[in-house]
CSV table of C-alpha atoms in Angstrom, one decimal:
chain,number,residue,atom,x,y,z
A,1036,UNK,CA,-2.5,30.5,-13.6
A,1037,UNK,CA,-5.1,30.8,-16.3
A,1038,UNK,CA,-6.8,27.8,-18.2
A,1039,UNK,CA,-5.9,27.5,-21.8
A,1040,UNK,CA,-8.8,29.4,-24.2
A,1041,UNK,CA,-10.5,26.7,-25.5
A,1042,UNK,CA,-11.3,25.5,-21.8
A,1043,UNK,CA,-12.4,28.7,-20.9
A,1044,UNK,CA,-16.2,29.6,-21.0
A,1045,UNK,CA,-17.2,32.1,-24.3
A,1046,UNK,CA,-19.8,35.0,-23.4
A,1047,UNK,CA,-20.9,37.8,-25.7
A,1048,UNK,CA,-18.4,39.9,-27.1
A,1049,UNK,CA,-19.1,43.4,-25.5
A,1050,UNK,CA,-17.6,45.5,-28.1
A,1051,UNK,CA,-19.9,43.8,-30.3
A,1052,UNK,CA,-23.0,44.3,-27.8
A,1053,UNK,CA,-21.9,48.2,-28.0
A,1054,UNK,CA,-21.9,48.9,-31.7
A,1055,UNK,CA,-25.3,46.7,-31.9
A,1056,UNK,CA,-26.5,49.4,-29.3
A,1057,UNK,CA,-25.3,52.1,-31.8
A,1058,UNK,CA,-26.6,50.2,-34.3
A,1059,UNK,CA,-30.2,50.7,-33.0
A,1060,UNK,CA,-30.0,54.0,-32.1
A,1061,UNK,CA,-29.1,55.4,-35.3
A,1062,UNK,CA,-31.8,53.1,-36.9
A,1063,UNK,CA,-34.1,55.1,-35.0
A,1064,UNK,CA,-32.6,58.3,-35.8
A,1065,UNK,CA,-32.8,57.5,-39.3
A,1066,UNK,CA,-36.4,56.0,-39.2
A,1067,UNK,CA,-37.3,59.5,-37.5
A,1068,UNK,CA,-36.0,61.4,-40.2
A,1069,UNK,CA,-37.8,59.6,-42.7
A,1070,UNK,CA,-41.0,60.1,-41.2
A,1071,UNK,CA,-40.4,63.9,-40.9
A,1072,UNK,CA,-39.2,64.0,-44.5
A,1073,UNK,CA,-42.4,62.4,-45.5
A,1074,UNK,CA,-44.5,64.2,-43.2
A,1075,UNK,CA,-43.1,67.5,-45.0
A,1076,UNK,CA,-43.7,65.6,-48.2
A,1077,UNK,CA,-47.1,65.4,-48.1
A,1078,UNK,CA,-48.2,68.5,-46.3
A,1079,UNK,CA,-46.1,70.7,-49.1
A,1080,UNK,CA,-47.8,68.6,-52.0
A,1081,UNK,CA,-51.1,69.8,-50.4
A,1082,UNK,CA,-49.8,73.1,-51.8
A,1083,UNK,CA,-48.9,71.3,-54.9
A,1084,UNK,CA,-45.1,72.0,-54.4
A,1085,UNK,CA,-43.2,70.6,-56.3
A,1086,UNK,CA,-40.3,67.9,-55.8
A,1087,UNK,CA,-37.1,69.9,-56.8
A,1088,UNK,CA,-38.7,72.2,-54.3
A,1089,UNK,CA,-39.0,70.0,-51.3
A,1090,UNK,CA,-35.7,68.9,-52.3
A,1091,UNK,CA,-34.1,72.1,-52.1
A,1092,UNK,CA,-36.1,73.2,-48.5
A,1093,UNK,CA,-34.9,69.9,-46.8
A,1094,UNK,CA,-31.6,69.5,-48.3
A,1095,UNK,CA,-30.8,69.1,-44.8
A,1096,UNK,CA,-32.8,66.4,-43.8
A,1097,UNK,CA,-31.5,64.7,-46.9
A,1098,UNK,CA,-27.9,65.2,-46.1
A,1099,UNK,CA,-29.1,63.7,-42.2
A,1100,UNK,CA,-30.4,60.8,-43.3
A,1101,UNK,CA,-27.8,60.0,-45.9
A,1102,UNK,CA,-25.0,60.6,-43.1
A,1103,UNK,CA,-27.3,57.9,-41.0
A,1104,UNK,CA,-27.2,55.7,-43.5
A,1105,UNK,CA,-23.7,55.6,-43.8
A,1106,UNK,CA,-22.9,55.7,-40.3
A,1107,UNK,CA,-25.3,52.4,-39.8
A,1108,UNK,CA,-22.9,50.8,-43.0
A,1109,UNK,CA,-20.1,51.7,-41.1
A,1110,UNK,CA,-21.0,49.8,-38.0
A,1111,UNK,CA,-22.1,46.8,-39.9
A,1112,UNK,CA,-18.9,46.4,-41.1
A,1113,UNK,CA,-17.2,46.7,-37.8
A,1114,UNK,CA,-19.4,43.8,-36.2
A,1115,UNK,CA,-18.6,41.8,-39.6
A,1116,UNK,CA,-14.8,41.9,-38.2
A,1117,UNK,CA,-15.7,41.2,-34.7
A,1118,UNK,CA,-16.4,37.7,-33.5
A,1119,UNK,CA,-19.8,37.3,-31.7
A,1120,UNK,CA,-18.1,34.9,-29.0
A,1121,UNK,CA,-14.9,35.7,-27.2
A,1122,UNK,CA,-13.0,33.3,-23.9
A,1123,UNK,CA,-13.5,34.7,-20.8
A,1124,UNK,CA,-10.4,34.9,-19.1
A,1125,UNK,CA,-10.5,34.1,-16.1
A,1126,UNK,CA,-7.6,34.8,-13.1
């Protein structure tokens, strides 16, 4: 026989816990990008390259980071469904 929910202890909501975990890593991912985009940035504009240029050589990175971006959106508005507490069930 199980307790009714509201006497049942709340914990963490794992799914929640998960796509915070996600949430991280792709910030990372994205912050990495970023830095490599500027990096190539400024060692082109030593060569006075100009921007449609870089833009054009690291379409890719572009395309990366805007994909990042959206996946981190994405998992925002997952957790925004998801309650931060849930009732442990117990047996």
């Amino acid at each position: 026989m199980t307790e009714p929910i509201k006497e049942q202890p709340m914990v963490r909501n794992s799914k929640t816990k998960e796509l915070k975990k996600e949430k991280a890593a792709r910030a990372r991912e994205l912050h990495r990008l970023k830095v490599q985009l500027a990096d190539n940035i400024v060692n082109e504009s030593k060569d006075k390259v100009n921007l449609e240029d870089i833009k054009k050589d690291k379409i890719h990175l572009f395309a990366d980071i805007a994909g990042i971006d959206n996946e981190i959106l994405f998992i925002d508005k997952e957790l925004d469904k998801l309650p931060a507490m849930v009732a442990r069930l117990r047996p």
